Amino acid sequence: MSRQLPPLTALRAFEAAARLGGVSKAADELHVTHAAISHQIRALEDWFGLSLFDRAGRQIRLTEAGAKLLSPISAAFDNIAGAVNLVCEDANQKVLTVSAAPSVAYKLLVPRLSSFAAMEPDVEVHLHHSVELANFVSDGVDVAVRFGRGNWPGTVSKRIMEGFVQPFASPSLLQNAGYALADLPLTPEQIAALPLHHEDSTEFWRAWFEKAGAPGLRFRSGAVFHDAA
């Protein structure tokens, strides 16, 4: 009989927010953004088809359904953590868990695994696919490869290669906005008027506008306008 389970990432976000009494505290513990925790909780509520928290501004309080869910979920995660610790204590097993985005894992890490195995034949490498910041306390991750500035709290980072960011747009988006290929490249002001997509943060858009010589430009991110400065 198959188990009917919601996404485990959403359960972790819910459990941390409920246990700590806030979305921001859960985000700090799991080393993700406030928006990522909120998104996961809402996805879990959609899965159940009911509310798990009552919200009043930034304050959250468990509903009756959320209170029923918290205790067994917390116990389950404690049991999983205990089992993982027991396995990791096996002195005969040397495991290196490396977390990276799937594209980085397959293009950068997998081609080098044979060379690493030749140098360290007693170490078994586990690849963990994720783009969220790793929590080296609770995730069981030893090393993480991420794209960013490297100023993540509670970590020691080392740059392994240069990166760059630049805008991309589908031809249909440009066409709908009234631009033709002959109009390219667009100015920062023209780009700022388009709906700009991003992940949890507008950090890289702000950096790009600054690099393009328009640090104070207001730009559209979804339905919200931001100052690039």
XYZ file of C-alpha atoms in Angstrom:
229
model
C 0.000 0.000 0.000
C 1.523 3.301 -1.107
C 1.827 6.176 1.365
C -0.104 9.352 0.632
C 2.370 12.078 1.581
C 2.621 15.792 0.760
C 5.985 17.201 -0.417
C 8.565 16.726 2.347
C 10.100 20.159 1.692
C 6.736 21.735 2.430
C 6.385 19.655 5.594
C 9.824 20.817 6.787
C 8.890 24.457 6.190
C 5.609 24.028 8.068
C 7.223 22.171 10.985
C 9.977 24.764 11.418
C 7.567 27.717 11.251
C 5.117 26.080 13.681
C 7.815 24.947 16.122
C 9.674 28.280 16.118
C 6.559 30.433 15.969
C 7.403 32.439 12.861
C 8.216 32.314 9.152
C 11.379 34.417 9.480
C 12.770 32.169 12.232
C 12.045 29.109 10.087
C 13.803 30.749 7.143
C 16.884 31.400 9.305
C 16.974 27.821 10.576
C 16.573 26.272 7.118
C 18.830 28.866 5.440
C 16.241 29.890 2.854
C 14.308 33.086 2.272
C 11.141 34.233 4.007
C 9.386 33.985 0.626
C 10.503 30.373 0.132
C 9.038 29.307 3.501
C 5.766 31.139 2.789
C 5.545 29.504 -0.632
C 6.087 26.009 0.801
C 3.498 26.521 3.546
C 0.898 27.714 1.051
C 1.684 24.744 -1.182
C 1.084 22.440 1.789
C -2.195 24.187 2.587
C -3.236 23.767 -1.046
C -2.367 20.059 -0.817
C -4.598 19.630 2.245
C -7.231 22.057 0.993
C -7.365 23.907 4.321
C -5.491 26.502 6.357
C -2.759 25.410 8.771
C -2.076 28.907 10.138
C -4.191 31.914 11.030
C -2.350 35.005 9.794
C -2.478 38.534 11.166
C 0.180 40.621 9.437
C 3.509 38.930 10.164
C 2.061 36.991 13.103
C 1.011 33.370 12.581
C -0.931 31.020 14.826
C -1.693 27.359 14.289
C -5.221 26.443 13.322
C -6.799 23.336 14.827
C -5.680 21.343 11.779
C -2.140 22.730 12.021
C -1.928 21.822 15.716
C -2.968 18.239 14.916
C -0.258 18.016 12.285
C 2.661 19.548 14.208
C 3.315 16.939 16.906
C 3.506 13.809 14.693
C 5.456 15.653 12.000
C 8.033 16.902 14.530
C 8.347 13.388 15.969
C 8.812 11.943 12.484
C 11.625 14.381 11.650
C 13.284 13.625 15.007
C 13.162 9.910 14.198
C 14.632 10.492 10.753
C 17.424 12.638 12.192
C 18.191 9.970 14.788
C 18.374 7.242 12.155
C 20.642 9.375 9.966
C 22.984 10.036 12.896
C 23.217 6.323 13.677
C 24.163 5.525 10.102
C 26.690 8.365 9.946
C 28.375 7.103 13.120
C 29.452 3.933 11.342
C 33.234 4.262 11.501
C 33.731 2.058 8.459
C 31.687 4.306 6.211
C 33.149 7.513 4.821
C 30.554 9.556 2.960
C 30.959 12.998 1.426
C 27.624 14.621 0.617
C 27.865 17.401 -1.954
C 24.868 19.618 -2.662
C 24.519 21.393 -6.006
C 21.977 22.314 -8.647
C 21.338 19.425 -11.086
C 23.020 21.267 -13.972
C 26.142 21.942 -11.878
C 26.222 18.362 -10.584
C 26.090 16.793 -14.034
C 28.328 19.259 -15.854
C 30.894 20.104 -13.187
C 30.964 17.334 -10.579
C 30.045 14.029 -12.267
C 32.877 14.222 -14.860
C 35.361 14.571 -11.974
C 34.078 11.748 -9.790
C 36.392 9.112 -11.285
C 39.449 11.284 -10.602
C 38.306 11.893 -7.021
C 37.678 8.175 -6.505
C 41.228 7.434 -7.628
C 42.590 9.889 -5.048
C 40.163 8.924 -2.247
C 39.052 5.319 -2.864
C 37.560 4.957 0.651
C 35.198 7.933 0.291
C 31.720 7.482 -1.151
C 30.328 10.650 -2.761
C 26.614 11.379 -2.509
C 25.199 14.128 -4.747
C 22.302 16.112 -3.295
C 20.350 18.187 -5.837
C 19.167 21.559 -4.544
C 19.378 25.267 -5.357
C 18.377 26.468 -1.878
C 21.030 27.413 0.642
C 22.249 24.310 2.456
C 21.765 23.877 6.186
C 24.938 22.062 7.232
C 23.374 21.179 10.587
C 20.120 19.543 9.537
C 20.556 18.666 5.832
C 23.402 16.187 6.240
C 25.360 18.158 3.621
C 29.141 18.477 3.865
C 29.863 20.762 0.891
C 27.525 22.893 -1.215
C 28.091 24.561 -4.575
C 25.941 27.660 -5.078
C 25.770 30.677 -7.380
C 26.001 33.992 -5.563
C 28.253 36.467 -3.822
C 29.347 34.016 -1.123
C 28.322 36.213 1.810
C 25.991 33.632 3.355
C 25.789 33.726 7.170
C 27.282 30.863 9.126
C 29.329 29.502 6.206
C 32.887 29.565 4.908
C 32.816 30.142 1.149
C 35.427 29.870 -1.575
C 35.003 31.082 -5.135
C 35.592 28.299 -7.649
C 34.798 30.165 -10.866
C 33.610 33.519 -12.164
C 29.956 33.981 -13.020
C 27.924 36.555 -14.868
C 24.320 37.604 -15.264
C 22.584 39.105 -18.272
C 18.978 39.624 -19.361
C 17.210 37.116 -21.608
C 13.813 37.514 -23.237
C 11.604 35.338 -25.385
C 10.813 36.701 -28.883
C 7.101 36.678 -28.044
C 7.654 38.894 -24.981
C 9.546 41.442 -27.069
C 6.966 41.273 -29.844
C 4.096 41.808 -27.406
C 5.949 44.819 -26.005
C 6.269 46.297 -29.506
C 9.959 45.556 -30.118
C 11.586 43.972 -33.177
C 15.001 42.324 -33.495
C 16.257 45.538 -35.065
C 15.558 47.322 -31.757
C 18.063 45.172 -29.848
C 19.887 45.702 -27.621
C 17.316 47.425 -25.435
C 18.331 50.205 -23.077
C 18.137 49.664 -19.308
C 15.094 51.972 -19.253
C 13.299 49.833 -21.855
C 14.173 46.623 -20.020
C 12.963 48.061 -16.702
C 9.507 48.600 -18.230
C 9.154 44.889 -19.043
C 7.906 42.317 -16.503
C 11.138 40.954 -15.020
C 11.263 37.425 -13.643
C 13.624 36.266 -10.914
C 13.937 33.739 -8.086
C 13.316 34.698 -4.459
C 15.435 37.853 -4.609
C 15.850 40.773 -7.040
C 19.541 40.973 -6.084
C 20.869 40.106 -9.529
C 18.536 42.528 -11.339
C 19.733 45.295 -9.019
C 23.361 44.349 -9.726
C 22.748 44.286 -13.477
C 21.092 47.730 -13.552
C 23.970 49.110 -11.489
C 26.496 47.592 -13.899
C 24.524 48.990 -16.840
C 24.851 52.509 -15.434
C 21.315 52.889 -14.102
C 21.613 52.193 -10.354
C 18.539 54.224 -9.351
C 16.176 52.953 -12.036
C 12.762 51.637 -10.978
C 11.917 48.265 -12.521
C 8.970 45.889 -12.648
C 9.233 42.631 -10.724
C 5.894 40.919 -11.186
C 3.333 43.568 -10.261
C 5.674 45.435 -7.874
C 8.111 48.219 -8.672
C 11.547 48.292 -7.055
C 14.328 50.856 -6.913
C 17.497 49.367 -8.352
C 19.618 51.357 -5.913
